[in-house]
mmCIF file with all atom_site columns, C-alpha atoms in Angstrom:
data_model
loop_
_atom_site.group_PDB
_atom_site.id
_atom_site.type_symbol
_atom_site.label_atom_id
_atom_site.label_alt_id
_atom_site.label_comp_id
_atom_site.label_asym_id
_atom_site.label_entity_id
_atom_site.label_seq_id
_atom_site.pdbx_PDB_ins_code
_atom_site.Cartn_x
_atom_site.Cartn_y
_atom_site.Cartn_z
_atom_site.occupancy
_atom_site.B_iso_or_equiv
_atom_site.pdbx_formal_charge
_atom_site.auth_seq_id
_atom_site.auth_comp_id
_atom_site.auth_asym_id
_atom_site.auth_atom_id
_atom_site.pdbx_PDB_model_num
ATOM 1   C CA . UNK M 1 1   ? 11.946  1.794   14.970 1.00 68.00 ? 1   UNK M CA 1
ATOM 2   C CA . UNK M 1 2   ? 11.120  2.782   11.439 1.00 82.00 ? 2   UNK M CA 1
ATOM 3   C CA . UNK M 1 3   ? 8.761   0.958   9.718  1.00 89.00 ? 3   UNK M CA 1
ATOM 4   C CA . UNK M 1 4   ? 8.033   0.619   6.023  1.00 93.00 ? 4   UNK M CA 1
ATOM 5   C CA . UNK M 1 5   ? 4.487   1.272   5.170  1.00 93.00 ? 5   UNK M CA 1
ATOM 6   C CA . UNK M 1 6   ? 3.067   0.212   2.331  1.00 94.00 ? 6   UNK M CA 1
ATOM 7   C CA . UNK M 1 7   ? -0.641  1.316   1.044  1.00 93.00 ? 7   UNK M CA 1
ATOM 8   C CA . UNK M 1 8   ? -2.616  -0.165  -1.534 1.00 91.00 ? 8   UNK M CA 1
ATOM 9   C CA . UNK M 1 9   ? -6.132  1.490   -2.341 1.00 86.00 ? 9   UNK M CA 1
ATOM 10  C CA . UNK M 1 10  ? -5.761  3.319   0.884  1.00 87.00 ? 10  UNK M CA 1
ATOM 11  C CA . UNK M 1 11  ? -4.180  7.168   0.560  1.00 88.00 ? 11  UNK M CA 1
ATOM 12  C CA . UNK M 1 12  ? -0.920  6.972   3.359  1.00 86.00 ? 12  UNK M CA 1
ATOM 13  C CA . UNK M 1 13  ? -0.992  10.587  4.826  1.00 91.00 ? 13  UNK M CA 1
ATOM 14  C CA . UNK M 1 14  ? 1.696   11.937  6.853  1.00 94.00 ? 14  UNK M CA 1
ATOM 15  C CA . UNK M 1 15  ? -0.773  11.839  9.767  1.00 94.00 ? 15  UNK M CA 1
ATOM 16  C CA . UNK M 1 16  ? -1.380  8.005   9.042  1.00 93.00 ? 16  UNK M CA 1
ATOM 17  C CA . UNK M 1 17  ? 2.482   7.071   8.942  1.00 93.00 ? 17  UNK M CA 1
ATOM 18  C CA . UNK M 1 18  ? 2.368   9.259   12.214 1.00 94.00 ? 18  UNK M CA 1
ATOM 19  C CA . UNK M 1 19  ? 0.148   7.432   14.113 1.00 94.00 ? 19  UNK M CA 1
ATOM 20  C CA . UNK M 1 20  ? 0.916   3.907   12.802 1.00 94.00 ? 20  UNK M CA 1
ATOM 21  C CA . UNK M 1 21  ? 4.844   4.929   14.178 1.00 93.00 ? 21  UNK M CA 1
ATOM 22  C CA . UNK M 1 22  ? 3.714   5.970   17.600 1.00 93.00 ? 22  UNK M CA 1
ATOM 23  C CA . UNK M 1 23  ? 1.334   3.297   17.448 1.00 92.00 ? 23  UNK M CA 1
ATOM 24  C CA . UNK M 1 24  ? 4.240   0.586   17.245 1.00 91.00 ? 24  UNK M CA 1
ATOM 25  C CA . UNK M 1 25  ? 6.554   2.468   19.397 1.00 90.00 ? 25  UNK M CA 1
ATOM 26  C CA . UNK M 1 26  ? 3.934   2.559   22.401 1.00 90.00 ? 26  UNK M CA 1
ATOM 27  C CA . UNK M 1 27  ? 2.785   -0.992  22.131 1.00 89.00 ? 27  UNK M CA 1
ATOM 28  C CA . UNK M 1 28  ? 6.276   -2.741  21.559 1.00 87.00 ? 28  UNK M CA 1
ATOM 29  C CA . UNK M 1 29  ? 8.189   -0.655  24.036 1.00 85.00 ? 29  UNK M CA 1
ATOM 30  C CA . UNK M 1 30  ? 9.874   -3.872  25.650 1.00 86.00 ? 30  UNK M CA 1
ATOM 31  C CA . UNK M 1 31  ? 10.610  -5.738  22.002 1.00 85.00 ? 31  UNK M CA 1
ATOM 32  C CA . UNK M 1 32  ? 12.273  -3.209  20.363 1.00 83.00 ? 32  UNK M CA 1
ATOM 33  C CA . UNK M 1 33  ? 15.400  -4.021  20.101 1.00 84.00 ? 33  UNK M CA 1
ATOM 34  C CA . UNK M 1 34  ? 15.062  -7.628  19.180 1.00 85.00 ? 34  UNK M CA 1
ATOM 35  C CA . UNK M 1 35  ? 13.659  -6.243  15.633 1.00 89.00 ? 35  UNK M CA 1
ATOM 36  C CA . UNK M 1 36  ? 15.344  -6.366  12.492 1.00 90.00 ? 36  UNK M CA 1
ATOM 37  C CA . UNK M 1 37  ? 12.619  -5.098  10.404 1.00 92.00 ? 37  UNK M CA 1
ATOM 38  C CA . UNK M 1 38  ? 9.106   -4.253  10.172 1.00 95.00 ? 38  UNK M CA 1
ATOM 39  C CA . UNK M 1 39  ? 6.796   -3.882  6.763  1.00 96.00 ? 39  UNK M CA 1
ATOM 40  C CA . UNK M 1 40  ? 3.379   -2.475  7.304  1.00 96.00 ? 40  UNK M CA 1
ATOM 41  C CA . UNK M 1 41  ? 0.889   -3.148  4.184  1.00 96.00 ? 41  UNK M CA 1
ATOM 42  C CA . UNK M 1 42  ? -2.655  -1.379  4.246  1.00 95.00 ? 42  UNK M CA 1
ATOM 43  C CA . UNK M 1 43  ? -5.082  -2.485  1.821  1.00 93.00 ? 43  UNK M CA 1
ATOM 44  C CA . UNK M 1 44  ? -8.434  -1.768  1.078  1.00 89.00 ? 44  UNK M CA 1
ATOM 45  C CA . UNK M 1 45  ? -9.742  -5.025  -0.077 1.00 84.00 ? 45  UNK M CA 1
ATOM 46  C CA . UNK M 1 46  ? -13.086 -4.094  -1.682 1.00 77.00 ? 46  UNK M CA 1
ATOM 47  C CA . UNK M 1 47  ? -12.600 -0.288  -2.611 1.00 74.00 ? 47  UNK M CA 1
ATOM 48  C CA . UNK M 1 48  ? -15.564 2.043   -2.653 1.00 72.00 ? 48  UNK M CA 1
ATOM 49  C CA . UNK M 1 49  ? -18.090 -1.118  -1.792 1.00 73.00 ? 49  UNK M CA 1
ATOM 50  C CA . UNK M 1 50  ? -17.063 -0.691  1.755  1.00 68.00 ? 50  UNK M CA 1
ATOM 51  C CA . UNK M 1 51  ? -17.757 -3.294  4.719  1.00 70.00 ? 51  UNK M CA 1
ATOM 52  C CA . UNK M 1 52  ? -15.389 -4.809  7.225  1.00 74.00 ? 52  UNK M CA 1
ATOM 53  C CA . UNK M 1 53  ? -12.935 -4.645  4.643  1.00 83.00 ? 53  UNK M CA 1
ATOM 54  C CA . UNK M 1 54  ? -9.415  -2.753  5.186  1.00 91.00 ? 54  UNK M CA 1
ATOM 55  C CA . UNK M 1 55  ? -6.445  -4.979  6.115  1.00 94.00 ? 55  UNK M CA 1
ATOM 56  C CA . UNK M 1 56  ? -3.476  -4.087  8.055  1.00 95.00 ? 56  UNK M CA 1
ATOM 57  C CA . UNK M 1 57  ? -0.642  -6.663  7.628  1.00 97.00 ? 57  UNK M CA 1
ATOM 58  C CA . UNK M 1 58  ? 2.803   -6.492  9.963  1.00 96.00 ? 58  UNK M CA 1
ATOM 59  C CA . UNK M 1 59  ? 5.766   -8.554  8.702  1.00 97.00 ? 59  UNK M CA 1
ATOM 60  C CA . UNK M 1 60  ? 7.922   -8.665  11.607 1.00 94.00 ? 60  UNK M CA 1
ATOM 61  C CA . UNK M 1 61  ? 11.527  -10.022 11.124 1.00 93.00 ? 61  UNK M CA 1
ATOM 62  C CA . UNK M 1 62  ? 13.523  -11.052 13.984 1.00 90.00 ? 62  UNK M CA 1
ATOM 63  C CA . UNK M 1 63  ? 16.776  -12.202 14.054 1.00 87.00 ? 63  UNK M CA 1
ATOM 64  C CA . UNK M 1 64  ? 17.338  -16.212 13.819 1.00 84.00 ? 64  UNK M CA 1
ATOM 65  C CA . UNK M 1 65  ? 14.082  -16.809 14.102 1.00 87.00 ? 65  UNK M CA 1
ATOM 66  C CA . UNK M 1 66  ? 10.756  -17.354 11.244 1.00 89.00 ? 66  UNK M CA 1
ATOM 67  C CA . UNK M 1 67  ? 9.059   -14.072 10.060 1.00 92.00 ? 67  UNK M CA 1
ATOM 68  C CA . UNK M 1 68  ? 6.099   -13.531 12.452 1.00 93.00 ? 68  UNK M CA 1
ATOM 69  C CA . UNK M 1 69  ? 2.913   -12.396 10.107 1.00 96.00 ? 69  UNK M CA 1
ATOM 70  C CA . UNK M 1 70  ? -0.311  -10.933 11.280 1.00 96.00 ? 70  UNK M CA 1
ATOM 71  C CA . UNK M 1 71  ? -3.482  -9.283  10.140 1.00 95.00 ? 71  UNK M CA 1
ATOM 72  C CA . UNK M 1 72  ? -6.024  -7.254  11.178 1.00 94.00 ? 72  UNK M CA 1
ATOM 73  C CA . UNK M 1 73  ? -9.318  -6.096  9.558  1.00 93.00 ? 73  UNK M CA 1
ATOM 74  C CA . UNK M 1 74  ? -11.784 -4.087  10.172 1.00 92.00 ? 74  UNK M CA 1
ATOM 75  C CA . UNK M 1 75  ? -14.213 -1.314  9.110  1.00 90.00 ? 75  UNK M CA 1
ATOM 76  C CA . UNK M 1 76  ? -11.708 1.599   9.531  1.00 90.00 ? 76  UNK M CA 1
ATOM 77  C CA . UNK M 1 77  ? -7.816  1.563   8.743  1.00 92.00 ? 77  UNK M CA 1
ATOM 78  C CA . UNK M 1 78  ? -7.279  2.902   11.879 1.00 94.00 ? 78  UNK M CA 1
ATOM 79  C CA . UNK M 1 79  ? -9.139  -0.142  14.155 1.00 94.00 ? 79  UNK M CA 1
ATOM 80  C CA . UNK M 1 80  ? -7.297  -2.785  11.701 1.00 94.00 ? 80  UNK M CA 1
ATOM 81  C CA . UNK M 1 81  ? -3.981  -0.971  12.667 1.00 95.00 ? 81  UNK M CA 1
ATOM 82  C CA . UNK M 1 82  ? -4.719  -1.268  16.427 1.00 95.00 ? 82  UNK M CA 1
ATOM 83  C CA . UNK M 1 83  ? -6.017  -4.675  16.164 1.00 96.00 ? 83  UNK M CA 1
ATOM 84  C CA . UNK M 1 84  ? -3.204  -5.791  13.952 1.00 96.00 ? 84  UNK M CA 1
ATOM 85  C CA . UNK M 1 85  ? -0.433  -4.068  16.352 1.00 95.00 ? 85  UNK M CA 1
ATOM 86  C CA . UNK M 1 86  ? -2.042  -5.351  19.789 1.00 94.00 ? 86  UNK M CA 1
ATOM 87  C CA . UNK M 1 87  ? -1.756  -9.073  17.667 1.00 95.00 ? 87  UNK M CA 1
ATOM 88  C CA . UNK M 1 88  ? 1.661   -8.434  16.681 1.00 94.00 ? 88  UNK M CA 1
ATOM 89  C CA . UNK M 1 89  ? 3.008   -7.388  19.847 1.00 93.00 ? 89  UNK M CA 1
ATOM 90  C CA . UNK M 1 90  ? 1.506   -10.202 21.885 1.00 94.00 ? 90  UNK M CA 1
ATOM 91  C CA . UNK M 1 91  ? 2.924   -12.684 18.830 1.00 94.00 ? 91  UNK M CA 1
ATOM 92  C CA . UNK M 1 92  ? 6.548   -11.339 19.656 1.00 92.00 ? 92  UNK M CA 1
ATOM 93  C CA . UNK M 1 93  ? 6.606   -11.112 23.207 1.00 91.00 ? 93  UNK M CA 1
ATOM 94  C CA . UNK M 1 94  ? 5.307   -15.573 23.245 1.00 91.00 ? 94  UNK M CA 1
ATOM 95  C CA . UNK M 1 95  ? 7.795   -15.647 20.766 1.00 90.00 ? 95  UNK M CA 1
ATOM 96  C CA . UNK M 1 96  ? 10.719  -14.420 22.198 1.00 88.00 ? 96  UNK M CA 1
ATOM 97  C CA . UNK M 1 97  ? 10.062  -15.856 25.432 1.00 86.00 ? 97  UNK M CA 1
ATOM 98  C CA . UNK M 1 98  ? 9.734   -18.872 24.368 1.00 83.00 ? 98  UNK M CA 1
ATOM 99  C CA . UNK M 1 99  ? 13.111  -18.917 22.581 1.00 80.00 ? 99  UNK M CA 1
ATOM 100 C CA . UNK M 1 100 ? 14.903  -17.717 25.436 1.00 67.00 ? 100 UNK M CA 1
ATOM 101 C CA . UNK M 1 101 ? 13.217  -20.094 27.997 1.00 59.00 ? 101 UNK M CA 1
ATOM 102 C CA . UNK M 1 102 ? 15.749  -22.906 25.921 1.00 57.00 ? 102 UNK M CA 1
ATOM 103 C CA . UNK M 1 103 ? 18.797  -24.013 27.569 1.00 63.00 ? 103 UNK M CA 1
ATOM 104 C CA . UNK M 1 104 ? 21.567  -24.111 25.988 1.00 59.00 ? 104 UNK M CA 1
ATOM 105 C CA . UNK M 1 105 ? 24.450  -26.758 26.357 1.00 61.00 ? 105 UNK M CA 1
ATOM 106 C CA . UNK M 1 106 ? 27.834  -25.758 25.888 1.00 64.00 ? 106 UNK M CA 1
ATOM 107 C CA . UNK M 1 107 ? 30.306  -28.254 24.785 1.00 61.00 ? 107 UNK M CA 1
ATOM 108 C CA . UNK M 1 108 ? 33.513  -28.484 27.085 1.00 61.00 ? 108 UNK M CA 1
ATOM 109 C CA . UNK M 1 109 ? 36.780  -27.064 25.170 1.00 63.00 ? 109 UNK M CA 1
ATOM 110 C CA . UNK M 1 110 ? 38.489  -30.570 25.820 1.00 63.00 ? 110 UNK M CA 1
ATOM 111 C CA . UNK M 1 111 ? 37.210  -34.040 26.279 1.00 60.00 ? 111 UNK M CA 1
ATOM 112 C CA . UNK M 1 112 ? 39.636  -36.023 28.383 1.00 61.00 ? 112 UNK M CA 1
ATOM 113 C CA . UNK M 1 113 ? 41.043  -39.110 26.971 1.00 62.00 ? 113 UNK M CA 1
ATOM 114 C CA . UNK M 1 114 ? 39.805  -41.788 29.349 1.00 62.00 ? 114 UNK M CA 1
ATOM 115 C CA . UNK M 1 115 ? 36.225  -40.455 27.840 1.00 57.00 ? 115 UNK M CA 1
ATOM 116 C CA . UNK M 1 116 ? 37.269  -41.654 24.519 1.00 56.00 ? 116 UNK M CA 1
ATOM 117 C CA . UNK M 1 117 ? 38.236  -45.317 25.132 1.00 57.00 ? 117 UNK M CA 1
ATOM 118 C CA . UNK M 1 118 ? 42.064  -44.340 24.463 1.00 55.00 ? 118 UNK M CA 1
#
C-alpha cells in the first residue's frame, strides 16, 4: 500500500513518508487488500504559534462503500499520525465487518409459472 501524502506547513522528509508507510502497513495488516486508495494530509494548523495543533487527516477509499475520513491532532506530527492511523484502522475493520455481516438474497434463475397466477 502506497499512500499519497500530502503536507501543508509541515516539511515531508523521506524519513516522515517512511514512517507514516510502515506506520499504515503495521497497523492495517488484515485490511489491506480491501483498499482502493489512501490520501494522507499533514497540516500545521497554527504555524510557528505552536500548541496542540498539527493535523493528520486519512481519506480512506474502499470499494462500494462511502469514503471513511479521520483526524488526528496533536502536539507533534508524529503522535497525530499514530492517533490518526490507530482511528483509521479501527474505522475500517467496524466497517467492513459490518458490510459483510449482510446477507445477501439471490434471486432464483426461473420463477415457475404456478408462482405467477398463469
Amino acid at each position: 500500500m502506497t499512500p499519497t501524502i500530502i503536507a501543508k506547513g509541515i516539511k515531508a522528509s523521506e524519513s516522515l513518508r517512511e514512517y507514516i508507510t510502515k506506520r499504515l502497513n503495521s497497523v492495517m495488516t488484515r485490511t489491506q487488500h480491501s483498499i482502493q486508495d489512501i490520501t494522507i494530509r499533514l497540516t500545521d494548523l497554527n504555524g510557528s504559534r505552536g500548541g496542540v495543533d498539527k493535523r493528520c487527516l486519512i481519506h480512506v477509499k474502499l470499494p462500494g462503500i462511502s469514503p471513511i475520513i479521520v483526524t488526528g491532532f496533536a502536539a507533534d506530527i508524529t503522535s497525530a499520525i499514530d492517533m490518526a492511523t490507530q482511528r483509521v484502522s479501527k474505522v475500517v475493520s467496524r466497517v467492513l465487518s459490518r458490510t459483510k455481516a449482510i446477507p445477501h438474497v439471490t434471486m432464483p434463475l426461473y420463477i415457475k409459472k404456478s408462482f405467477l397466477g398463469t
